[in-house]
Amino acid sequence: MRTDQLDQHAEAEFKTVFIVGGTHGNERTGVMLVRRWQRDPTPVRREMFTTRLLMANPEAIRRNTRFVHQDLNRSFGSPRPGAAAAEPYEIHRAREIRAVMAGARARVFTIDLHTTTSNMGITLITDTAPVNLMLAAQVKQRDPAMHIYAFPPGERIDNCLRASADAGLGLEIGPIPQGLVRHDVLQAAEDSVQIILDVIDAHGRGRLRPPDPRTRIYLHDAHVHYPESRDSADAACVHRDLDGRDYRPLEAGMPVFHCPNGETVHFEGAPGRIPVFINEAAYYPEQIAFSLTRPVTLEQLLPPHRSTS
Ligand SMILES: [Zn+2]
């Protein structure tokens, strides 16, 4: 057990924690929670840091739609030079949010609240930065039913809202339809945020013991697209035997798509892959039917031990 290595990744404490709702305007759970805490921030206050609340995409929230011009959670990369007059609303918002975070006290952590139409339960979304993995593992230790889904470096994770902070976790809860609030999902999101805040507070006090190096992490591997068709009216759909089976192993030969001609498409990919975000409504425009992950341990994702002697 390389607990010494896990220790060495315990970085300096966070002085500011942003809780962000409405990065996607039709994911109302986070919007409602942030509004509640704006009225009474007592439940999200902790001693070791300042908690700040941020409504990420007010115009999309007003319209109850995912975004206005483009996905805000893919808009935090280096801005492309171009005509300012034609600048998409989300690029403008990304710049404002970056400025707000840059103005905060050193070491900013972000909790970004999302929901999904997929059966993802409670999932912590993270990059592979050791501090985020370590904190996610600590959160999961307090609620073992949670899943941790990690993205290796790449455009998707590098352009998301959390990339503008020093560290952070995304919270995905589902299934819930877009555009509505449900009491049980609201409660699950609130409880999860409380756990994350407690873990960051304990981290700040130096009271966290190294997480279990065998903590399971689902490492993003690939998106699986719907089978090609000449027009979308003709498209296949996710097979009934796959729908809702997020985080259950997908073996070769299992049905994945139902085609309009009645045919079934079977899975032909590598063994040992775990599907997630199955039939997520927000991914229809990109034709993504589900994503595949590879289960690894926390220990496997941490960089090789560097001797300090
Ligand atoms: Zn979202």
PDB file of C-alpha atoms and ligand atoms in Angstrom:
ATOM      1  CA  MET A   1       0.000   0.000   0.000  1.00  0.00           C
ATOM      2  CA  ARG A   2       1.493   3.298  -1.076  1.00  0.00           C
ATOM      3  CA  THR A   3      -0.106   5.530   1.508  1.00  0.00           C
ATOM      4  CA  ASP A   4       3.039   7.690   1.576  1.00  0.00           C
ATOM      5  CA  GLN A   5       2.411   8.472  -2.049  1.00  0.00           C
ATOM      6  CA  LEU A   6      -1.229   9.298  -1.421  1.00  0.00           C
ATOM      7  CA  ASP A   7      -0.111  11.573   1.416  1.00  0.00           C
ATOM      8  CA  GLN A   8       2.211  13.513  -0.783  1.00  0.00           C
ATOM      9  CA  HIS A   9      -0.695  14.447  -3.036  1.00  0.00           C
ATOM     10  CA  ALA A  10      -2.502  16.181  -0.210  1.00  0.00           C
ATOM     11  CA  GLU A  11      -1.983  19.689  -1.476  1.00  0.00           C
ATOM     12  CA  ALA A  12      -2.529  23.019   0.222  1.00  0.00           C
ATOM     13  CA  GLU A  13      -6.004  23.822   1.493  1.00  0.00           C
ATOM     14  CA  PHE A  14      -8.691  25.702  -0.442  1.00  0.00           C
ATOM     15  CA  LYS A  15      -9.662  29.210   0.672  1.00  0.00           C
ATOM     16  CA  THR A  16     -12.733  29.586  -1.532  1.00  0.00           C
ATOM     17  CA  VAL A  17     -15.295  27.010  -2.643  1.00  0.00           C
ATOM     18  CA  PHE A  18     -17.723  27.928  -5.416  1.00  0.00           C
ATOM     19  CA  ILE A  19     -20.982  25.995  -5.613  1.00  0.00           C
ATOM     20  CA  VAL A  20     -22.211  26.407  -9.173  1.00  0.00           C
ATOM     21  CA  GLY A  21     -25.750  25.807 -10.449  1.00  0.00           C
ATOM     22  CA  GLY A  22     -27.244  26.216 -13.906  1.00  0.00           C
ATOM     23  CA  THR A  23     -24.128  25.559 -15.980  1.00  0.00           C
ATOM     24  CA  HIS A  24     -26.780  23.804 -18.059  1.00  0.00           C
ATOM     25  CA  GLY A  25     -29.916  25.937 -17.790  1.00  0.00           C
ATOM     26  CA  ASN A  26     -32.397  23.039 -17.971  1.00  0.00           C
ATOM     27  CA  GLU A  27     -30.806  21.103 -15.090  1.00  0.00           C
ATOM     28  CA  ARG A  28     -33.017  22.699 -12.452  1.00  0.00           C
ATOM     29  CA  THR A  29     -31.814  20.805  -9.365  1.00  0.00           C
ATOM     30  CA  GLY A  30     -28.598  22.812  -9.088  1.00  0.00           C
ATOM     31  CA  VAL A  31     -30.428  26.032  -9.948  1.00  0.00           C
ATOM     32  CA  MET A  32     -32.921  25.503  -7.130  1.00  0.00           C
ATOM     33  CA  LEU A  33     -30.267  24.566  -4.584  1.00  0.00           C
ATOM     34  CA  VAL A  34     -28.112  27.594  -5.382  1.00  0.00           C
ATOM     35  CA  ARG A  35     -31.212  29.845  -5.104  1.00  0.00           C
ATOM     36  CA  ARG A  36     -32.061  28.322  -1.728  1.00  0.00           C
ATOM     37  CA  TRP A  37     -28.546  28.850  -0.429  1.00  0.00           C
ATOM     38  CA  GLN A  38     -28.470  32.388  -1.780  1.00  0.00           C
ATOM     39  CA  ARG A  39     -31.468  33.062   0.485  1.00  0.00           C
ATOM     40  CA  ASP A  40     -29.893  31.222   3.438  1.00  0.00           C
ATOM     41  CA  PRO A  41     -26.230  30.200   3.086  1.00  0.00           C
ATOM     42  CA  THR A  42     -26.025  28.694   6.609  1.00  0.00           C
ATOM     43  CA  PRO A  43     -26.074  25.023   5.449  1.00  0.00           C
ATOM     44  CA  VAL A  44     -23.112  25.513   3.096  1.00  0.00           C
ATOM     45  CA  ARG A  45     -20.862  27.566   5.384  1.00  0.00           C
ATOM     46  CA  ARG A  46     -17.721  25.953   6.749  1.00  0.00           C
ATOM     47  CA  GLU A  47     -14.945  27.278   8.973  1.00  0.00           C
ATOM     48  CA  MET A  48     -11.960  26.557   6.749  1.00  0.00           C
ATOM     49  CA  PHE A  49     -13.063  28.368   3.583  1.00  0.00           C
ATOM     50  CA  THR A  50     -15.442  30.953   2.161  1.00  0.00           C
ATOM     51  CA  THR A  51     -18.371  29.440   0.242  1.00  0.00           C
ATOM     52  CA  ARG A  52     -19.556  31.388  -2.777  1.00  0.00           C
ATOM     53  CA  LEU A  53     -22.627  30.679  -4.890  1.00  0.00           C
ATOM     54  CA  LEU A  54     -22.683  31.139  -8.627  1.00  0.00           C
ATOM     55  CA  MET A  55     -25.464  30.876 -11.193  1.00  0.00           C
ATOM     56  CA  ALA A  56     -23.474  30.013 -14.287  1.00  0.00           C
ATOM     57  CA  ASN A  57     -25.808  30.560 -17.249  1.00  0.00           C
ATOM     58  CA  PRO A  58     -28.645  32.934 -16.238  1.00  0.00           C
ATOM     59  CA  GLU A  59     -30.009  33.369 -19.765  1.00  0.00           C
ATOM     60  CA  ALA A  60     -30.238  29.595 -20.378  1.00  0.00           C
ATOM     61  CA  ILE A  61     -31.872  29.198 -16.947  1.00  0.00           C
ATOM     62  CA  ARG A  62     -34.441  31.852 -17.867  1.00  0.00           C
ATOM     63  CA  ARG A  63     -35.215  29.931 -21.073  1.00  0.00           C
ATOM     64  CA  ASN A  64     -35.070  26.517 -19.314  1.00  0.00           C
ATOM     65  CA  THR A  65     -32.733  25.271 -22.016  1.00  0.00           C
ATOM     66  CA  ARG A  66     -29.271  23.690 -21.890  1.00  0.00           C
ATOM     67  CA  PHE A  67     -27.563  26.724 -23.445  1.00  0.00           C
ATOM     68  CA  VAL A  68     -28.224  29.809 -25.559  1.00  0.00           C
ATOM     69  CA  HIS A  69     -25.579  29.575 -28.313  1.00  0.00           C
ATOM     70  CA  GLN A  70     -23.224  26.791 -27.267  1.00  0.00           C
ATOM     71  CA  ASP A  71     -22.536  24.482 -24.308  1.00  0.00           C
ATOM     72  CA  LEU A  72     -21.066  26.639 -21.503  1.00  0.00           C
ATOM     73  CA  ASN A  73     -19.352  23.571 -20.070  1.00  0.00           C
ATOM     74  CA  ARG A  74     -17.303  23.273 -23.288  1.00  0.00           C
ATOM     75  CA  SER A  75     -16.509  27.012 -23.470  1.00  0.00           C
ATOM     76  CA  PHE A  76     -13.645  27.467 -21.026  1.00  0.00           C
ATOM     77  CA  GLY A  77     -10.752  26.735 -23.395  1.00  0.00           C
ATOM     78  CA  SER A  78      -8.540  29.519 -24.720  1.00  0.00           C
ATOM     79  CA  PRO A  79     -10.904  31.952 -26.442  1.00  0.00           C
ATOM     80  CA  ARG A  80     -10.492  31.964 -30.204  1.00  0.00           C
ATOM     81  CA  PRO A  81      -9.713  35.349 -31.706  1.00  0.00           C
ATOM     82  CA  GLY A  82     -12.702  36.570 -33.706  1.00  0.00           C
ATOM     83  CA  ALA A  83     -15.279  39.283 -34.175  1.00  0.00           C
ATOM     84  CA  ALA A  84     -16.428  40.366 -30.716  1.00  0.00           C
ATOM     85  CA  ALA A  85     -19.871  41.335 -32.059  1.00  0.00           C
ATOM     86  CA  ALA A  86     -20.584  37.716 -33.021  1.00  0.00           C
ATOM     87  CA  GLU A  87     -19.321  36.317 -29.741  1.00  0.00           C
ATOM     88  CA  PRO A  88     -21.576  33.533 -28.421  1.00  0.00           C
ATOM     89  CA  TYR A  89     -23.263  34.317 -25.084  1.00  0.00           C
ATOM     90  CA  GLU A  90     -21.509  31.379 -23.384  1.00  0.00           C
ATOM     91  CA  ILE A  91     -18.034  32.580 -24.402  1.00  0.00           C
ATOM     92  CA  HIS A  92     -18.905  35.909 -22.788  1.00  0.00           C
ATOM     93  CA  ARG A  93     -20.171  34.132 -19.640  1.00  0.00           C
ATOM     94  CA  ALA A  94     -17.060  31.926 -19.519  1.00  0.00           C
ATOM     95  CA  ARG A  95     -14.888  35.050 -19.494  1.00  0.00           C
ATOM     96  CA  GLU A  96     -16.971  36.610 -16.697  1.00  0.00           C
ATOM     97  CA  ILE A  97     -16.865  33.421 -14.622  1.00  0.00           C
ATOM     98  CA  ARG A  98     -13.106  33.109 -15.118  1.00  0.00           C
ATOM     99  CA  ALA A  99     -12.700  36.691 -13.871  1.00  0.00           C
ATOM    100  CA  VAL A 100     -14.877  36.015 -10.793  1.00  0.00           C
ATOM    101  CA  MET A 101     -12.792  32.957  -9.909  1.00  0.00           C
ATOM    102  CA  ALA A 102      -9.505  34.745 -10.544  1.00  0.00           C
ATOM    103  CA  GLY A 103     -10.646  37.484  -8.149  1.00  0.00           C
ATOM    104  CA  ALA A 104     -11.257  35.007  -5.331  1.00  0.00           C
ATOM    105  CA  ARG A 105      -8.739  34.213  -2.624  1.00  0.00           C
ATOM    106  CA  ALA A 106      -5.978  31.799  -3.556  1.00  0.00           C
ATOM    107  CA  ARG A 107      -6.797  28.118  -4.137  1.00  0.00           C
ATOM    108  CA  VAL A 108     -10.322  27.899  -5.479  1.00  0.00           C
ATOM    109  CA  PHE A 109     -12.352  24.670  -5.466  1.00  0.00           C
ATOM    110  CA  THR A 110     -15.516  24.358  -7.553  1.00  0.00           C
ATOM    111  CA  ILE A 111     -18.522  22.076  -7.093  1.00  0.00           C
ATOM    112  CA  ASP A 112     -20.496  22.112 -10.342  1.00  0.00           C
ATOM    113  CA  LEU A 113     -24.062  20.771 -10.043  1.00  0.00           C
ATOM    114  CA  HIS A 114     -25.560  18.776 -12.907  1.00  0.00           C
ATOM    115  CA  THR A 115     -28.300  16.254 -13.558  1.00  0.00           C
ATOM    116  CA  THR A 116     -28.640  13.611 -16.247  1.00  0.00           C
ATOM    117  CA  THR A 117     -31.462  11.718 -17.934  1.00  0.00           C
ATOM    118  CA  SER A 118     -29.292   8.568 -17.634  1.00  0.00           C
ATOM    119  CA  ASN A 119     -29.429   6.157 -14.715  1.00  0.00           C
ATOM    120  CA  MET A 120     -26.110   7.416 -13.277  1.00  0.00           C
ATOM    121  CA  GLY A 121     -27.153   7.465  -9.616  1.00  0.00           C
ATOM    122  CA  ILE A 122     -24.811   9.892  -7.870  1.00  0.00           C
ATOM    123  CA  THR A 123     -21.631  10.330  -9.892  1.00  0.00           C
ATOM    124  CA  LEU A 124     -18.626  12.531  -9.164  1.00  0.00           C
ATOM    125  CA  ILE A 125     -17.054  13.753 -12.401  1.00  0.00           C
ATOM    126  CA  THR A 126     -13.386  14.637 -12.258  1.00  0.00           C
ATOM    127  CA  ASP A 127     -10.202  15.032 -14.246  1.00  0.00           C
ATOM    128  CA  THR A 128      -7.186  12.923 -13.286  1.00  0.00           C
ATOM    129  CA  ALA A 129      -5.479  15.582 -11.126  1.00  0.00           C
ATOM    130  CA  PRO A 130      -4.320  13.736  -7.975  1.00  0.00           C
ATOM    131  CA  VAL A 131      -5.939  16.235  -5.584  1.00  0.00           C
ATOM    132  CA  ASN A 132      -9.357  15.839  -7.272  1.00  0.00           C
ATOM    133  CA  LEU A 133      -9.079  12.049  -7.359  1.00  0.00           C
ATOM    134  CA  MET A 134      -8.053  11.988  -3.715  1.00  0.00           C
ATOM    135  CA  LEU A 135     -10.939  14.206  -2.609  1.00  0.00           C
ATOM    136  CA  ALA A 136     -13.429  12.268  -4.756  1.00  0.00           C
ATOM    137  CA  ALA A 137     -12.256   9.047  -3.108  1.00  0.00           C
ATOM    138  CA  GLN A 138     -12.741  10.632   0.324  1.00  0.00           C
ATOM    139  CA  VAL A 139     -16.281  11.670  -0.633  1.00  0.00           C
ATOM    140  CA  LYS A 140     -17.065   8.162  -1.878  1.00  0.00           C
ATOM    141  CA  GLN A 141     -15.729   6.726   1.378  1.00  0.00           C
ATOM    142  CA  ARG A 142     -18.519   8.659   3.162  1.00  0.00           C
ATOM    143  CA  ASP A 143     -21.156   7.519   0.636  1.00  0.00           C
ATOM    144  CA  PRO A 144     -20.039   4.245  -0.972  1.00  0.00           C
ATOM    145  CA  ALA A 145     -23.026   4.245  -3.356  1.00  0.00           C
ATOM    146  CA  MET A 146     -21.424   7.124  -5.286  1.00  0.00           C
ATOM    147  CA  HIS A 147     -19.495   6.499  -8.498  1.00  0.00           C
ATOM    148  CA  ILE A 148     -16.342   8.316  -9.596  1.00  0.00           C
ATOM    149  CA  TYR A 149     -16.014   8.965 -13.340  1.00  0.00           C
ATOM    150  CA  ALA A 150     -12.645  10.398 -14.403  1.00  0.00           C
ATOM    151  CA  PHE A 151     -11.679  11.946 -17.727  1.00  0.00           C
ATOM    152  CA  PRO A 152      -8.044  11.850 -18.856  1.00  0.00           C
ATOM    153  CA  PRO A 153      -6.671  15.184 -20.164  1.00  0.00           C
ATOM    154  CA  GLY A 154      -8.445  16.253 -23.363  1.00  0.00           C
ATOM    155  CA  GLU A 155     -10.682  18.903 -24.863  1.00  0.00           C
ATOM    156  CA  ARG A 156     -13.845  17.825 -23.036  1.00  0.00           C
ATOM    157  CA  ILE A 157     -12.417  18.117 -19.537  1.00  0.00           C
ATOM    158  CA  ASP A 158      -9.984  20.974 -20.225  1.00  0.00           C
ATOM    159  CA  ASN A 159     -12.777  23.240 -21.534  1.00  0.00           C
ATOM    160  CA  CYS A 160     -15.252  22.619 -18.715  1.00  0.00           C
ATOM    161  CA  LEU A 161     -16.163  25.165 -16.057  1.00  0.00           C
ATOM    162  CA  ARG A 162     -14.109  23.516 -13.323  1.00  0.00           C
ATOM    163  CA  ALA A 163     -10.961  23.993 -15.422  1.00  0.00           C
ATOM    164  CA  SER A 164     -11.075  27.692 -14.511  1.00  0.00           C
ATOM    165  CA  ALA A 165     -10.589  26.841 -10.803  1.00  0.00           C
ATOM    166  CA  ASP A 166      -7.594  25.257  -9.067  1.00  0.00           C
ATOM    167  CA  ALA A 167      -9.570  22.067  -8.458  1.00  0.00           C
ATOM    168  CA  GLY A 168     -13.124  20.820  -8.445  1.00  0.00           C
ATOM    169  CA  LEU A 169     -15.683  18.088  -8.860  1.00  0.00           C
ATOM    170  CA  GLY A 170     -18.797  17.848 -10.983  1.00  0.00           C
ATOM    171  CA  LEU A 171     -21.855  16.245  -9.440  1.00  0.00           C
ATOM    172  CA  GLU A 172     -24.153  14.313 -11.784  1.00  0.00           C
ATOM    173  CA  ILE A 173     -27.406  12.872 -10.482  1.00  0.00           C
ATOM    174  CA  GLY A 174     -29.919  10.874 -12.459  1.00  0.00           C
ATOM    175  CA  PRO A 175     -32.112   9.749 -13.921  1.00  0.00           C
ATOM    176  CA  ILE A 176     -34.228  12.884 -14.019  1.00  0.00           C
ATOM    177  CA  PRO A 177     -35.818  14.506 -17.081  1.00  0.00           C
ATOM    178  CA  GLN A 178     -34.467  17.845 -18.250  1.00  0.00           C
ATOM    179  CA  GLY A 179     -36.273  20.963 -17.122  1.00  0.00           C
ATOM    180  CA  LEU A 180     -37.863  19.757 -13.902  1.00  0.00           C
ATOM    181  CA  VAL A 181     -37.187  19.399 -10.190  1.00  0.00           C
ATOM    182  CA  ARG A 182     -37.880  16.278  -8.129  1.00  0.00           C
ATOM    183  CA  HIS A 183     -37.766  16.203  -4.351  1.00  0.00           C
ATOM    184  CA  ASP A 184     -35.697  12.996  -4.041  1.00  0.00           C
ATOM    185  CA  VAL A 185     -33.070  14.188  -6.534  1.00  0.00           C
ATOM    186  CA  LEU A 186     -32.927  17.589  -4.848  1.00  0.00           C
ATOM    187  CA  GLN A 187     -32.321  15.884  -1.505  1.00  0.00           C
ATOM    188  CA  ALA A 188     -29.625  13.590  -2.944  1.00  0.00           C
ATOM    189  CA  ALA A 189     -27.822  16.566  -4.491  1.00  0.00           C
ATOM    190  CA  GLU A 190     -28.014  18.536  -1.252  1.00  0.00           C
ATOM    191  CA  ASP A 191     -26.689  15.608   0.815  1.00  0.00           C
ATOM    192  CA  SER A 192     -23.840  15.071  -1.673  1.00  0.00           C
ATOM    193  CA  VAL A 193     -22.816  18.737  -1.540  1.00  0.00           C
ATOM    194  CA  GLN A 194     -22.753  18.558   2.273  1.00  0.00           C
ATOM    195  CA  ILE A 195     -20.373  15.584   2.098  1.00  0.00           C
ATOM    196  CA  ILE A 196     -18.092  17.322  -0.407  1.00  0.00           C
ATOM    197  CA  LEU A 197     -17.963  20.464   1.763  1.00  0.00           C
ATOM    198  CA  ASP A 198     -17.166  18.385   4.863  1.00  0.00           C
ATOM    199  CA  VAL A 199     -14.333  16.632   3.031  1.00  0.00           C
ATOM    200  CA  ILE A 200     -12.815  19.918   1.805  1.00  0.00           C
ATOM    201  CA  ASP A 201     -13.126  21.326   5.320  1.00  0.00           C
ATOM    202  CA  ALA A 202     -11.378  18.266   6.801  1.00  0.00           C
ATOM    203  CA  HIS A 203      -8.714  18.567   4.083  1.00  0.00           C
ATOM    204  CA  GLY A 204      -8.131  22.182   5.146  1.00  0.00           C
ATOM    205  CA  ARG A 205      -7.644  21.082   8.737  1.00  0.00           C
ATOM    206  CA  GLY A 206      -5.148  18.417   7.701  1.00  0.00           C
ATOM    207  CA  ARG A 207      -7.495  15.817   9.160  1.00  0.00           C
ATOM    208  CA  LEU A 208      -7.972  13.596   6.131  1.00  0.00           C
ATOM    209  CA  ARG A 209      -6.417  10.184   6.256  1.00  0.00           C
ATOM    210  CA  PRO A 210      -5.163   8.865   2.917  1.00  0.00           C
ATOM    211  CA  PRO A 211      -8.049   7.414   0.896  1.00  0.00           C
ATOM    212  CA  ASP A 212      -8.282   3.724   0.118  1.00  0.00           C
ATOM    213  CA  PRO A 213      -5.881   3.168  -2.819  1.00  0.00           C
ATOM    214  CA  ARG A 214      -8.252   0.466  -4.123  1.00  0.00           C
ATOM    215  CA  THR A 215     -11.116   2.967  -4.568  1.00  0.00           C
ATOM    216  CA  ARG A 216     -12.755   2.203  -7.902  1.00  0.00           C
ATOM    217  CA  ILE A 217     -12.598   4.890 -10.583  1.00  0.00           C
ATOM    218  CA  TYR A 218     -14.354   4.610 -13.950  1.00  0.00           C
ATOM    219  CA  LEU A 219     -11.865   6.032 -16.456  1.00  0.00           C
ATOM    220  CA  HIS A 220     -13.389   7.463 -19.623  1.00  0.00           C
ATOM    221  CA  ASP A 221     -12.469   5.433 -22.677  1.00  0.00           C
ATOM    222  CA  ALA A 222     -14.725   6.318 -25.637  1.00  0.00           C
ATOM    223  CA  HIS A 223     -18.081   7.610 -26.802  1.00  0.00           C
ATOM    224  CA  VAL A 224     -20.306   5.185 -28.699  1.00  0.00           C
ATOM    225  CA  HIS A 225     -22.380   6.816 -31.441  1.00  0.00           C
ATOM    226  CA  TYR A 226     -25.721   5.704 -32.829  1.00  0.00           C
ATOM    227  CA  PRO A 227     -25.391   3.592 -35.984  1.00  0.00           C
ATOM    228  CA  GLU A 228     -25.167   5.770 -39.094  1.00  0.00           C
ATOM    229  CA  SER A 229     -28.360   6.494 -40.929  1.00  0.00           C
ATOM    230  CA  ARG A 230     -29.209   8.767 -43.844  1.00  0.00           C
ATOM    231  CA  ASP A 231     -31.663  10.889 -41.883  1.00  0.00           C
ATOM    232  CA  SER A 232     -32.341  11.152 -38.196  1.00  0.00           C
ATOM    233  CA  ALA A 233     -35.997  10.036 -38.525  1.00  0.00           C
ATOM    234  CA  ASP A 234     -34.539   6.687 -39.454  1.00  0.00           C
ATOM    235  CA  ALA A 235     -32.196   6.428 -36.504  1.00  0.00           C
ATOM    236  CA  ALA A 236     -31.734   3.440 -34.264  1.00  0.00           C
ATOM    237  CA  CYS A 237     -32.411   3.752 -30.547  1.00  0.00           C
ATOM    238  CA  VAL A 238     -30.747   2.291 -27.476  1.00  0.00           C
ATOM    239  CA  HIS A 239     -31.907  -1.311 -27.020  1.00  0.00           C
ATOM    240  CA  ARG A 240     -34.341  -1.913 -24.156  1.00  0.00           C
ATOM    241  CA  ASP A 241     -31.901  -4.451 -22.634  1.00  0.00           C
ATOM    242  CA  LEU A 242     -29.200  -1.747 -22.328  1.00  0.00           C
ATOM    243  CA  ASP A 243     -31.297   1.266 -21.315  1.00  0.00           C
ATOM    244  CA  GLY A 244     -30.924   2.082 -17.619  1.00  0.00           C
ATOM    245  CA  ARG A 245     -27.987  -0.322 -17.155  1.00  0.00           C
ATOM    246  CA  ASP A 246     -25.327   2.314 -16.455  1.00  0.00           C
ATOM    247  CA  TYR A 247     -22.293   0.967 -14.540  1.00  0.00           C
ATOM    248  CA  ARG A 248     -23.121  -2.660 -15.395  1.00  0.00           C
ATOM    249  CA  PRO A 249     -20.499  -4.491 -17.482  1.00  0.00           C
ATOM    250  CA  LEU A 250     -21.082  -4.693 -21.215  1.00  0.00           C
ATOM    251  CA  GLU A 251     -20.023  -8.013 -22.672  1.00  0.00           C
ATOM    252  CA  ALA A 252     -19.502  -8.908 -26.330  1.00  0.00           C
ATOM    253  CA  GLY A 253     -22.743  -9.963 -27.991  1.00  0.00           C
ATOM    254  CA  MET A 254     -25.051  -7.998 -25.674  1.00  0.00           C
ATOM    255  CA  PRO A 255     -27.755  -6.010 -27.515  1.00  0.00           C
ATOM    256  CA  VAL A 256     -27.020  -2.269 -27.711  1.00  0.00           C
ATOM    257  CA  PHE A 257     -29.231  -0.813 -30.470  1.00  0.00           C
ATOM    258  CA  HIS A 258     -32.679  -1.468 -31.872  1.00  0.00           C
ATOM    259  CA  CYS A 259     -32.934  -0.523 -35.568  1.00  0.00           C
ATOM    260  CA  PRO A 260     -36.048   0.655 -37.443  1.00  0.00           C
ATOM    261  CA  ASN A 261     -36.017  -2.505 -39.589  1.00  0.00           C
ATOM    262  CA  GLY A 262     -36.325  -4.586 -36.422  1.00  0.00           C
ATOM    263  CA  GLU A 263     -32.690  -5.657 -36.337  1.00  0.00           C
ATOM    264  CA  THR A 264     -30.631  -5.670 -33.160  1.00  0.00           C
ATOM    265  CA  VAL A 265     -27.040  -4.400 -33.097  1.00  0.00           C
ATOM    266  CA  HIS A 266     -24.857  -6.297 -30.626  1.00  0.00           C
ATOM    267  CA  PHE A 267     -21.836  -4.979 -28.732  1.00  0.00           C
ATOM    268  CA  GLU A 268     -18.549  -5.811 -30.413  1.00  0.00           C
ATOM    269  CA  GLY A 269     -16.131  -3.708 -28.360  1.00  0.00           C
ATOM    270  CA  ALA A 270     -13.366  -4.704 -25.970  1.00  0.00           C
ATOM    271  CA  PRO A 271     -14.334  -6.805 -22.934  1.00  0.00           C
ATOM    272  CA  GLY A 272     -14.509  -5.359 -19.431  1.00  0.00           C
ATOM    273  CA  ARG A 273     -15.967  -2.012 -20.483  1.00  0.00           C
ATOM    274  CA  ILE A 274     -18.575  -0.298 -18.328  1.00  0.00           C
ATOM    275  CA  PRO A 275     -21.224   1.864 -20.055  1.00  0.00           C
ATOM    276  CA  VAL A 276     -22.294   5.233 -18.624  1.00  0.00           C
ATOM    277  CA  PHE A 277     -24.507   8.135 -19.747  1.00  0.00           C
ATOM    278  CA  ILE A 278     -26.714   5.620 -21.571  1.00  0.00           C
ATOM    279  CA  ASN A 279     -29.389   7.428 -23.617  1.00  0.00           C
ATOM    280  CA  GLU A 280     -28.528  10.895 -22.229  1.00  0.00           C
ATOM    281  CA  ALA A 281     -30.936  13.369 -23.853  1.00  0.00           C
ATOM    282  CA  ALA A 282     -28.338  16.154 -24.027  1.00  0.00           C
ATOM    283  CA  TYR A 283     -26.056  14.031 -26.213  1.00  0.00           C
ATOM    284  CA  TYR A 284     -28.581  13.407 -29.013  1.00  0.00           C
ATOM    285  CA  PRO A 285     -27.279  16.344 -31.119  1.00  0.00           C
ATOM    286  CA  GLU A 286     -23.798  14.783 -31.007  1.00  0.00           C
ATOM    287  CA  GLN A 287     -25.294  11.347 -31.791  1.00  0.00           C
ATOM    288  CA  ILE A 288     -23.671   9.893 -28.651  1.00  0.00           C
ATOM    289  CA  ALA A 289     -25.676   6.878 -27.443  1.00  0.00           C
ATOM    290  CA  PHE A 290     -23.497   6.114 -24.409  1.00  0.00           C
ATOM    291  CA  SER A 291     -19.896   6.247 -23.214  1.00  0.00           C
ATOM    292  CA  LEU A 292     -17.541   3.452 -22.283  1.00  0.00           C
ATOM    293  CA  THR A 293     -15.284   3.461 -19.242  1.00  0.00           C
ATOM    294  CA  ARG A 294     -12.619   1.177 -17.884  1.00  0.00           C
ATOM    295  CA  PRO A 295     -12.683   0.384 -14.167  1.00  0.00           C
ATOM    296  CA  VAL A 296      -9.324   1.153 -12.509  1.00  0.00           C
ATOM    297  CA  THR A 297      -8.190   1.809  -8.957  1.00  0.00           C
ATOM    298  CA  LEU A 298      -7.207   5.152  -7.474  1.00  0.00           C
ATOM    299  CA  GLU A 299      -3.674   3.833  -7.074  1.00  0.00           C
ATOM    300  CA  GLN A 300      -3.411   3.028 -10.797  1.00  0.00           C
ATOM    301  CA  LEU A 301      -4.288   6.603 -11.743  1.00  0.00           C
ATOM    302  CA  LEU A 302      -1.768   8.348  -9.529  1.00  0.00           C
ATOM    303  CA  PRO A 303       1.566   9.290 -11.119  1.00  0.00           C
ATOM    304  CA  PRO A 304       4.560   7.063 -10.337  1.00  0.00           C
ATOM    305  CA  HIS A 305       6.123   7.642  -6.952  1.00  0.00           C
ATOM    306  CA  ARG A 306       8.938  10.198  -6.995  1.00  0.00           C
ATOM    307  CA  SER A 307      11.567   9.699  -4.346  1.00  0.00           C
ATOM    308  CA  THR A 308      12.242  12.843  -2.332  1.00  0.00           C
ATOM    309  CA  SER A 309      15.442  11.537  -0.751  1.00  0.00           C
TER     310      SER A 309
HETATM  311 ZN    ZN B   1     -25.122  19.232 -17.124  1.00  0.00          ZN
END
